[in-house]
PDB file of C-alpha atoms in Angstrom:
ATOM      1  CA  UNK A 173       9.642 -13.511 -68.871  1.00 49.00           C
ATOM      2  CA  UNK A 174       7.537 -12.798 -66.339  1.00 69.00           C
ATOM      3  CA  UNK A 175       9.111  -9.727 -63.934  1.00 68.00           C
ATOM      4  CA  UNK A 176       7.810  -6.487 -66.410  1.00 73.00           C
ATOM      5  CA  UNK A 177       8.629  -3.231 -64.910  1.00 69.00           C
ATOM      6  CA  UNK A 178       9.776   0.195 -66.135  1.00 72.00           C
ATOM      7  CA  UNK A 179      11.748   3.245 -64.939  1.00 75.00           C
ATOM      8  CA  UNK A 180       8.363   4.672 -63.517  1.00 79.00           C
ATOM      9  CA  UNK A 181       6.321   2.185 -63.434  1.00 79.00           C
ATOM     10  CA  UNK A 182       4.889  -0.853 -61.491  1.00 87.00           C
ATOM     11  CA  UNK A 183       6.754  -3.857 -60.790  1.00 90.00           C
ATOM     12  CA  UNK A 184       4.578  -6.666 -62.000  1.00 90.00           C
ATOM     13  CA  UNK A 185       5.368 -10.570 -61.172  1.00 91.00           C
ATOM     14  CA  UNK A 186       3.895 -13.382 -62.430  1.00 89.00           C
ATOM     15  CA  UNK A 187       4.306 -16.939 -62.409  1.00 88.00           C
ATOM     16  CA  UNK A 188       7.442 -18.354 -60.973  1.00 91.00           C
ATOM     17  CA  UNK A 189       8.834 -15.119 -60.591  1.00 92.00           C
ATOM     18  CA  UNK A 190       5.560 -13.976 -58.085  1.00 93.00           C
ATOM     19  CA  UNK A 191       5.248 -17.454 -56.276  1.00 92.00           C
ATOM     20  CA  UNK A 192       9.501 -16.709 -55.787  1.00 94.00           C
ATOM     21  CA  UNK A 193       9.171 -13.286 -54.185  1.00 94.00           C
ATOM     22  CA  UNK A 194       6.218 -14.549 -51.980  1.00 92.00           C
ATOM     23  CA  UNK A 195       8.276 -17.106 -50.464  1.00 93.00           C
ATOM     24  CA  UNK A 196      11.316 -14.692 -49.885  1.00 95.00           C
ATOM     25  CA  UNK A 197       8.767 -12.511 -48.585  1.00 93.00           C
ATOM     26  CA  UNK A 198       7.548 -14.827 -46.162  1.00 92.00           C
ATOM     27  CA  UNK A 199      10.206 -16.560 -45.233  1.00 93.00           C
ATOM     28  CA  UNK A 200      13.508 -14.475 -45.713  1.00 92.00           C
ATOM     29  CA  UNK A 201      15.221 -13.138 -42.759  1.00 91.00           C
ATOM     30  CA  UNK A 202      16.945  -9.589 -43.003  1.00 90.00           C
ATOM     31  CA  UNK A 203      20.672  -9.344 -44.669  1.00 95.00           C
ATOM     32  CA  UNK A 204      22.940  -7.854 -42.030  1.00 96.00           C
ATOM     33  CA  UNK A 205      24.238  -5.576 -44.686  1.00 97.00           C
ATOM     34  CA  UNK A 206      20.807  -4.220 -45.260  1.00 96.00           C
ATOM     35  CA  UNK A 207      20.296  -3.644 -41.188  1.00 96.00           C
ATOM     36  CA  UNK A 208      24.048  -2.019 -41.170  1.00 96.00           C
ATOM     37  CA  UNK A 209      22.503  -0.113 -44.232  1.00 96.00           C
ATOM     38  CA  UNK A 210      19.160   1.355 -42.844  1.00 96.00           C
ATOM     39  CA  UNK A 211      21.615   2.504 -39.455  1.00 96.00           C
ATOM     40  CA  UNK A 212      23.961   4.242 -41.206  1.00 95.00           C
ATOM     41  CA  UNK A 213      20.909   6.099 -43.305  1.00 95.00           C
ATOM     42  CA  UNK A 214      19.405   6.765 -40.260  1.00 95.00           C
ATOM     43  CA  UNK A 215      22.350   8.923 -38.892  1.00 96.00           C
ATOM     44  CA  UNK A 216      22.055  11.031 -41.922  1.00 96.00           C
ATOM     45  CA  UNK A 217      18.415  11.313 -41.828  1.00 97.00           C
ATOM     46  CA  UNK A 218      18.686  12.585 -38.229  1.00 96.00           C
ATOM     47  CA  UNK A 219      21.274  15.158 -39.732  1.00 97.00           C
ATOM     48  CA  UNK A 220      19.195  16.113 -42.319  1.00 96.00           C
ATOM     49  CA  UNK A 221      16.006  16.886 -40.280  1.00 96.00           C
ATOM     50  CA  UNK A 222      18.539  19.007 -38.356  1.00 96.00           C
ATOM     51  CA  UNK A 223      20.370  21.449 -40.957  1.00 96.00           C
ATOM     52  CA  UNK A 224      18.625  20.374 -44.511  1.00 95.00           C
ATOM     53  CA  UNK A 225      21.596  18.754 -45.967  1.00 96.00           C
ATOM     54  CA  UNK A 226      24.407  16.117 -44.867  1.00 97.00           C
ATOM     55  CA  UNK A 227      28.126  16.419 -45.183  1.00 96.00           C
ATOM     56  CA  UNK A 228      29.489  14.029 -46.757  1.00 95.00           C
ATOM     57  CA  UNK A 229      33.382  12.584 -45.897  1.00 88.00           C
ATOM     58  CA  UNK A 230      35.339  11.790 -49.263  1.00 89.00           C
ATOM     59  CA  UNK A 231      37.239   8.375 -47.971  1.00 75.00           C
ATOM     60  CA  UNK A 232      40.146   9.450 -50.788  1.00 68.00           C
ATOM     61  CA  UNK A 233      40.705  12.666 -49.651  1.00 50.00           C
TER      62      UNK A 233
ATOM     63  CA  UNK B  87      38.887  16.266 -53.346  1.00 75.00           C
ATOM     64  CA  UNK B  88      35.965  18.600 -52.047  1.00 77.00           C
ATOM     65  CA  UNK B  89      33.746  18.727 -49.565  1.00 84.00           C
ATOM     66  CA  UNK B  90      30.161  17.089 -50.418  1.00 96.00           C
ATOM     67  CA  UNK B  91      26.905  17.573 -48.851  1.00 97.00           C
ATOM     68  CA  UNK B  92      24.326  15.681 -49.560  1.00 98.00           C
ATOM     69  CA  UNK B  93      20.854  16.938 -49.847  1.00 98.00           C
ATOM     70  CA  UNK B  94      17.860  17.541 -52.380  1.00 97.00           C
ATOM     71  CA  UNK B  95      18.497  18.755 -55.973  1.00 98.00           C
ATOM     72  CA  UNK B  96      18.373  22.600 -56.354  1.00 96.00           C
ATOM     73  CA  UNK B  97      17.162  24.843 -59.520  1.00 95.00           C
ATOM     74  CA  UNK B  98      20.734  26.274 -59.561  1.00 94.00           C
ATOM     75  CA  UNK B  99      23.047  23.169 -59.327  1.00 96.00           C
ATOM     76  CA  UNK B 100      25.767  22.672 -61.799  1.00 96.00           C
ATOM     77  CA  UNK B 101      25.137  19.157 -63.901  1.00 95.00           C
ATOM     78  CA  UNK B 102      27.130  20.451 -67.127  1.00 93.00           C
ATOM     79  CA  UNK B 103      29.941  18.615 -66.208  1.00 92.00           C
ATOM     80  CA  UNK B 104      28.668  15.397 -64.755  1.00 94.00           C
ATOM     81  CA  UNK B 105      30.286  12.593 -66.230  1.00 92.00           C
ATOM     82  CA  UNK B 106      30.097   8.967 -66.216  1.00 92.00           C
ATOM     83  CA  UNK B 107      32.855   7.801 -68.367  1.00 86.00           C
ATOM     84  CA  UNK B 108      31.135   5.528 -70.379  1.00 86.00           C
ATOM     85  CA  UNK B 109      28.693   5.821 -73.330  1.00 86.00           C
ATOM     86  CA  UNK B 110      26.582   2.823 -71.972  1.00 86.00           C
ATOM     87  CA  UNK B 111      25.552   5.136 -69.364  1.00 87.00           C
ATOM     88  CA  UNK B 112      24.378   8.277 -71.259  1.00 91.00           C
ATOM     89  CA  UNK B 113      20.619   7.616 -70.385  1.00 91.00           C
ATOM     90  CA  UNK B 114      21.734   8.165 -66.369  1.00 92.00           C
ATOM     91  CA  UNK B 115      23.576  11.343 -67.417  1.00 93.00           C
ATOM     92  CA  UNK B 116      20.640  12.665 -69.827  1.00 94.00           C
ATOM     93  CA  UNK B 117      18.179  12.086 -66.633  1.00 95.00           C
ATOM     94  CA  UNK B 118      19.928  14.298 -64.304  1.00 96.00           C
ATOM     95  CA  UNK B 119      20.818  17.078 -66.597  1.00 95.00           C
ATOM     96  CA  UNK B 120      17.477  17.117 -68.646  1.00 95.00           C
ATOM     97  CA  UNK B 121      14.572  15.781 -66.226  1.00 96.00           C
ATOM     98  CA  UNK B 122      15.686  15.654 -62.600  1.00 96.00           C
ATOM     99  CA  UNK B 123      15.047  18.925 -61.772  1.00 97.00           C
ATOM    100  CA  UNK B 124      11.946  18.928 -63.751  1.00 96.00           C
ATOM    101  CA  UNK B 125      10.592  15.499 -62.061  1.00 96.00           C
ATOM    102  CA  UNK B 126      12.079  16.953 -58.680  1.00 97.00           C
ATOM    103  CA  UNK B 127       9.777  20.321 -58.723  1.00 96.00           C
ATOM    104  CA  UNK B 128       7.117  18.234 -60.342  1.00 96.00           C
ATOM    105  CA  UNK B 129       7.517  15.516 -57.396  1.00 95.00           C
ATOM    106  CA  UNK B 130       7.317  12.908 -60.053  1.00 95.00           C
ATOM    107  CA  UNK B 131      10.391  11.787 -58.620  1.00 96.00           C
ATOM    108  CA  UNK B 132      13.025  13.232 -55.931  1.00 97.00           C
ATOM    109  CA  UNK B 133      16.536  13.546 -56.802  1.00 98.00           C
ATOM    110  CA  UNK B 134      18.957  13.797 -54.074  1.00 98.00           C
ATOM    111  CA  UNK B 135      22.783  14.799 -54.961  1.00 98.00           C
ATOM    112  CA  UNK B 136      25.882  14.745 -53.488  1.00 98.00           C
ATOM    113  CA  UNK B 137      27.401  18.523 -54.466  1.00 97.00           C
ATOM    114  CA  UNK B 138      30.647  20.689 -54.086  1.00 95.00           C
ATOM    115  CA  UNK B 139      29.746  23.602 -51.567  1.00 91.00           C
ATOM    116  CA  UNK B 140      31.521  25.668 -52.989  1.00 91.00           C
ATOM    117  CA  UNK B 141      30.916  25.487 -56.630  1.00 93.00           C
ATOM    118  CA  UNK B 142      27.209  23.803 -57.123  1.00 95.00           C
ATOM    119  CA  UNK B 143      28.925  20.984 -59.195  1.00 96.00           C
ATOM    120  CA  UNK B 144      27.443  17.722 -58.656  1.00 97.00           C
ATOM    121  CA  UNK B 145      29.321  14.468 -58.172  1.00 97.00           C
ATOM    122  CA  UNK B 146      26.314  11.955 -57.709  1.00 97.00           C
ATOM    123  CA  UNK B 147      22.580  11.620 -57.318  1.00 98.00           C
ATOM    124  CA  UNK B 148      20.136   9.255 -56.585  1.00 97.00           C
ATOM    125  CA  UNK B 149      16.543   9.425 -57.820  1.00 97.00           C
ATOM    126  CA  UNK B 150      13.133   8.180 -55.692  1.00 97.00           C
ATOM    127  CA  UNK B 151       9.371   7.786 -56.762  1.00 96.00           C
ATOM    128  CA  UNK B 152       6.628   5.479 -55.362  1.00 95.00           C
ATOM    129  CA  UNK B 153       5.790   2.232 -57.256  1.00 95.00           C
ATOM    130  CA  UNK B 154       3.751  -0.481 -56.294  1.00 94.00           C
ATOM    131  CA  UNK B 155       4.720  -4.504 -56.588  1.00 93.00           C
ATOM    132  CA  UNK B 156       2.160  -6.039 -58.590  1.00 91.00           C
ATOM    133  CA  UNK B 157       1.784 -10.090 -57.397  1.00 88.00           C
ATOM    134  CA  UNK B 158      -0.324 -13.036 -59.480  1.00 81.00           C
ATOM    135  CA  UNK B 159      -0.031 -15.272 -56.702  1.00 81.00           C
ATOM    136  CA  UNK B 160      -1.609 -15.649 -53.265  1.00 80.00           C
ATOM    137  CA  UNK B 161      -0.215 -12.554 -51.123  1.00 82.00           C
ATOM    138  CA  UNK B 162       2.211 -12.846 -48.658  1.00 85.00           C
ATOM    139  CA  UNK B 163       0.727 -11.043 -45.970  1.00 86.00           C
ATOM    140  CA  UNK B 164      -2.348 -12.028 -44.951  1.00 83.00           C
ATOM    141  CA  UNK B 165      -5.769 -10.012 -45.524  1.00 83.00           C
ATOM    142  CA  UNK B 166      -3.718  -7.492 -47.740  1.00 85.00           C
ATOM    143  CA  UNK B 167      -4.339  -8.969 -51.409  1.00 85.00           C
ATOM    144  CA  UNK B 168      -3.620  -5.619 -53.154  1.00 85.00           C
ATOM    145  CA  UNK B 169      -0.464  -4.656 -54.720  1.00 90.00           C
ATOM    146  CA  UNK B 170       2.304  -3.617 -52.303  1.00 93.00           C
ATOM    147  CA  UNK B 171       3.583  -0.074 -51.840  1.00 95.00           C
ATOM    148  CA  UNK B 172       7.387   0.390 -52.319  1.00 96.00           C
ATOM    149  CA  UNK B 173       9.887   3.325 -53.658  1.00 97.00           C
ATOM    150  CA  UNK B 174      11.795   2.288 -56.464  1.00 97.00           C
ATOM    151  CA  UNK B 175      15.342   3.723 -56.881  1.00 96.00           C
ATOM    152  CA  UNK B 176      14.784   5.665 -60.267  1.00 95.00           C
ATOM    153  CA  UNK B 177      18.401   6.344 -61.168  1.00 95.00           C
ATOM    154  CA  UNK B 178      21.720   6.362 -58.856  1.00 96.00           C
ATOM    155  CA  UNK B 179      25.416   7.496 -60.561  1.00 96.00           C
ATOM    156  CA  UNK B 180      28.473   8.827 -59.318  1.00 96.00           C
ATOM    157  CA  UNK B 181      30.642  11.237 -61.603  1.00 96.00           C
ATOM    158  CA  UNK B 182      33.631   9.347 -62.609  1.00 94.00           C
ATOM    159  CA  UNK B 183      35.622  11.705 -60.543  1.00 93.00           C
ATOM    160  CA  UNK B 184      34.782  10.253 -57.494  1.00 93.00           C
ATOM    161  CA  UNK B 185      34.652   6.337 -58.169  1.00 90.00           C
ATOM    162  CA  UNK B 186      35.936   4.714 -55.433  1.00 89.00           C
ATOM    163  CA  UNK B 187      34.557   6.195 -52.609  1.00 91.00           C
ATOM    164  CA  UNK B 188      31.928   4.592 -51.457  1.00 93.00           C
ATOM    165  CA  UNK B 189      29.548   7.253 -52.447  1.00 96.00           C
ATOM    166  CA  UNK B 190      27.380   4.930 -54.585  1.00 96.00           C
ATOM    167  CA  UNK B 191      26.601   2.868 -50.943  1.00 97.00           C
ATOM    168  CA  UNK B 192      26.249   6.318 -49.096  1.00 97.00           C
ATOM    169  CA  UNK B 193      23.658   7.083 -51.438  1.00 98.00           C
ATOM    170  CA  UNK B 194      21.808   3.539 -51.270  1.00 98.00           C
ATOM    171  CA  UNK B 195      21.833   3.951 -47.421  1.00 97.00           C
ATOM    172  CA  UNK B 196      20.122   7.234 -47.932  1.00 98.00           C
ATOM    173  CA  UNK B 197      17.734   6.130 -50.227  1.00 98.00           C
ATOM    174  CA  UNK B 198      16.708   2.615 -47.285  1.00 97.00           C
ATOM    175  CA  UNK B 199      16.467   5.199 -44.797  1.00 97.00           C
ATOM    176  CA  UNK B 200      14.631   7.509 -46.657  1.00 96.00           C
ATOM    177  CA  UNK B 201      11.905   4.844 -47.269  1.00 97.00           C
ATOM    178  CA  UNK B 202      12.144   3.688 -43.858  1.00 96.00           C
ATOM    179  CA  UNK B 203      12.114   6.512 -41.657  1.00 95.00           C
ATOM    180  CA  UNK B 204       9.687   8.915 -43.690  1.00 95.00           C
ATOM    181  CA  UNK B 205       7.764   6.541 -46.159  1.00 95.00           C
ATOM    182  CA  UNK B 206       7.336   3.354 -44.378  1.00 96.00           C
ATOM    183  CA  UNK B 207       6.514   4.904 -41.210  1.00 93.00           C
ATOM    184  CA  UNK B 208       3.971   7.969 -42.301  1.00 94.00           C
ATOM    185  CA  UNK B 209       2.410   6.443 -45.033  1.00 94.00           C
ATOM    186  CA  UNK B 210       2.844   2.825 -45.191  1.00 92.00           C
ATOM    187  CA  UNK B 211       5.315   0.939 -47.772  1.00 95.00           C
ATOM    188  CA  UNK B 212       6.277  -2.071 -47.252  1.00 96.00           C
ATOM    189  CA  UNK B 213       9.992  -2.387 -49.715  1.00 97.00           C
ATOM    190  CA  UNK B 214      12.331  -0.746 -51.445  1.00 97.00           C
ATOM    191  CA  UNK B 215      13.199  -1.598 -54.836  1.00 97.00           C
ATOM    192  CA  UNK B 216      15.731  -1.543 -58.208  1.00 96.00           C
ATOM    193  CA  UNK B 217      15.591  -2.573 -61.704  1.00 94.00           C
ATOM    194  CA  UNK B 218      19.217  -3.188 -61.748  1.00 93.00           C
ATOM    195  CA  UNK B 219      21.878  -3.007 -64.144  1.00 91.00           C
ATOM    196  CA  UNK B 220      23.537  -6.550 -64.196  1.00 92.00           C
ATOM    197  CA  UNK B 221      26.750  -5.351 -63.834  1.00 91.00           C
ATOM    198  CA  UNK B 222      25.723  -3.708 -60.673  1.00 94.00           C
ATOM    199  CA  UNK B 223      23.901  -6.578 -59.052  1.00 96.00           C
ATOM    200  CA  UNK B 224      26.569  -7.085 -56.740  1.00 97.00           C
ATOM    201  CA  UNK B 225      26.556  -3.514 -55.439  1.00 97.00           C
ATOM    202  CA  UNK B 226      22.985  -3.847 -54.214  1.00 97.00           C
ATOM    203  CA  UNK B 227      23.140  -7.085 -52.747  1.00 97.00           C
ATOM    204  CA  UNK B 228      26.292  -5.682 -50.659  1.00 97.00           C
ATOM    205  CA  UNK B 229      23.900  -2.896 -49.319  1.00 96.00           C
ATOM    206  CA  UNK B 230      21.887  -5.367 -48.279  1.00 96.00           C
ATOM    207  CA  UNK B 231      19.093  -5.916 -51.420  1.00 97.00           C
ATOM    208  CA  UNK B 232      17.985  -9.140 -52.194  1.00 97.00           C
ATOM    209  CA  UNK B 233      18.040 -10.285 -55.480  1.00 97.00           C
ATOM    210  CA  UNK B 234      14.642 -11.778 -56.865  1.00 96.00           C
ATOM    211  CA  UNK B 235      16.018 -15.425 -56.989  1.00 95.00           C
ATOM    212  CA  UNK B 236      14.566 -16.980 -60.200  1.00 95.00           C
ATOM    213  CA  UNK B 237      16.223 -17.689 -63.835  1.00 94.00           C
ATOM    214  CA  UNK B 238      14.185 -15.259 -65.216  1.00 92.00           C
ATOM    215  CA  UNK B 239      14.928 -12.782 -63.397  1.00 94.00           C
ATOM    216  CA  UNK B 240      18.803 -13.137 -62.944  1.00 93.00           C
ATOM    217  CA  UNK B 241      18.724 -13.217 -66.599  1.00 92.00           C
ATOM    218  CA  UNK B 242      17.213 -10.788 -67.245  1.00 91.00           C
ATOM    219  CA  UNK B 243      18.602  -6.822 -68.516  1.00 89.00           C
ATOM    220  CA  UNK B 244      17.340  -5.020 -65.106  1.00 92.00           C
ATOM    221  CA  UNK B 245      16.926  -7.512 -62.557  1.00 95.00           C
ATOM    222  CA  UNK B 246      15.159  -6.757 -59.587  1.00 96.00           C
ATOM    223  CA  UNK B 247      16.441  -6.479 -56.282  1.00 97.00           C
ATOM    224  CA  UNK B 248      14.520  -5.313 -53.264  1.00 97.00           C
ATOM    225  CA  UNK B 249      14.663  -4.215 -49.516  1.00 97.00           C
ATOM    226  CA  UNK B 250      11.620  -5.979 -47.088  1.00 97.00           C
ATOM    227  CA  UNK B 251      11.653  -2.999 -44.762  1.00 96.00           C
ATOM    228  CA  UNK B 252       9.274  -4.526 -42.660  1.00 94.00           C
ATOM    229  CA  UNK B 253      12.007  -6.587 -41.514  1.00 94.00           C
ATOM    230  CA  UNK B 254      15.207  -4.164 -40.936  1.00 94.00           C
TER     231      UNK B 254
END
């Protein structure tokens, strides 16, 4: 085992599991979803900074 | 179905009835009626929720604090051999209630953004991070994490998944 980590604490690699995240690091492009992700966050930051909350749109309703 | 807004955790919020469904997931139930307001004052952690206007009664939250990635190996950016500055998402759950509404990702996007826009870019932090349930691996790598891609770590009880937000 060599990923320890806790609620609150660090995230601590070693071994395969460090030499792994270095290379996906260095060499692993962005997910579109993450992109799409950080855009649509971004809209609600902006509407946060604005009023101090965000309404929200319940797709079932 | 009411009207959420999403925004931080406040002293007079109603958690009583905040429920998951599931006994498996006590601990994320016990955190937000017991210690997220606590942490949130504190600023241990921040707890963001997604609550009824009109009656205080939360439906979700998602809880933030800084952590650091700790690496044994050569770094991956050069000239920075320290450990790497990231938020970890603490806790995220959505009151049974609302299941199926995409709240869970609304909440994840927050969370990116919120490390993005404010952390990343005013104090430096380089990823966003999870100890994930397995059974919600899938969830995070469809809003966009990236699952640590060893045995060891797929197998294990909390994998982790992270965000480079360098690169997004």
């Amino acid at each position: 085992m060599s990923v320890r980590t806790s609620v609150f604490g660090s995230v601590r690699l070693t071994n395969e599991d460090a030499e792994k995240f270095r290379q996906q690091v260095t060499y692993g492009r962005p997910k579109a979803s993450a992109i799409k992700a950080a855009a649509n966050g971004a809209r609600m930051i902006r509407e946060f900074d604005k009023k101090g909350f965000v309404k929200i749109t319940v797709k079932g309703k | 179905m009411p009207d959420l807004v999403l925004r931080e955790i406040e002293p007079g919020d109603n958690t009583a009835r905040f429920s998951l469904g599931d006994a498996k997931h006590t601990p994320l139930k016990l955190f937000l009626k017991k210690k997220a307001k606590h942490h949130h004052q504190q600023n241990l952690s921040k707890t963001y929720v997604l609550v009824d206007q009109d009656d205080f009664r939360v439906y979700g939250y998602v809880s933030l604090t800084c952590s650091d990635v700790n690496l044994e190996v050569k770094a991956p950016v050069q000239d920075f051999p320290y450990n790497y500055p990231c938020v970890k998402i603490v806790r995220l759950a959505i009151d049974k209630a609302m299941k199926g509404n995409d709240l869970g990702t609304t909440l994840v996007n927050w969370s990116i953004s919120i490390a993005k826009e404010k952390i990343m870019q005013n104090v430096g932090c380089r990823f966003i991070v999870v100890d994930s349930k397995k059974s919600a691996v899938g969830f995070y790598e469809k809003c966009g994490f990236t699952l640590l891609d060893t045995n060891a770590n797929r197998s294990a009880q909390h994998p982790l998944l992270y965000v480079d937000l360098q690169k997004i």
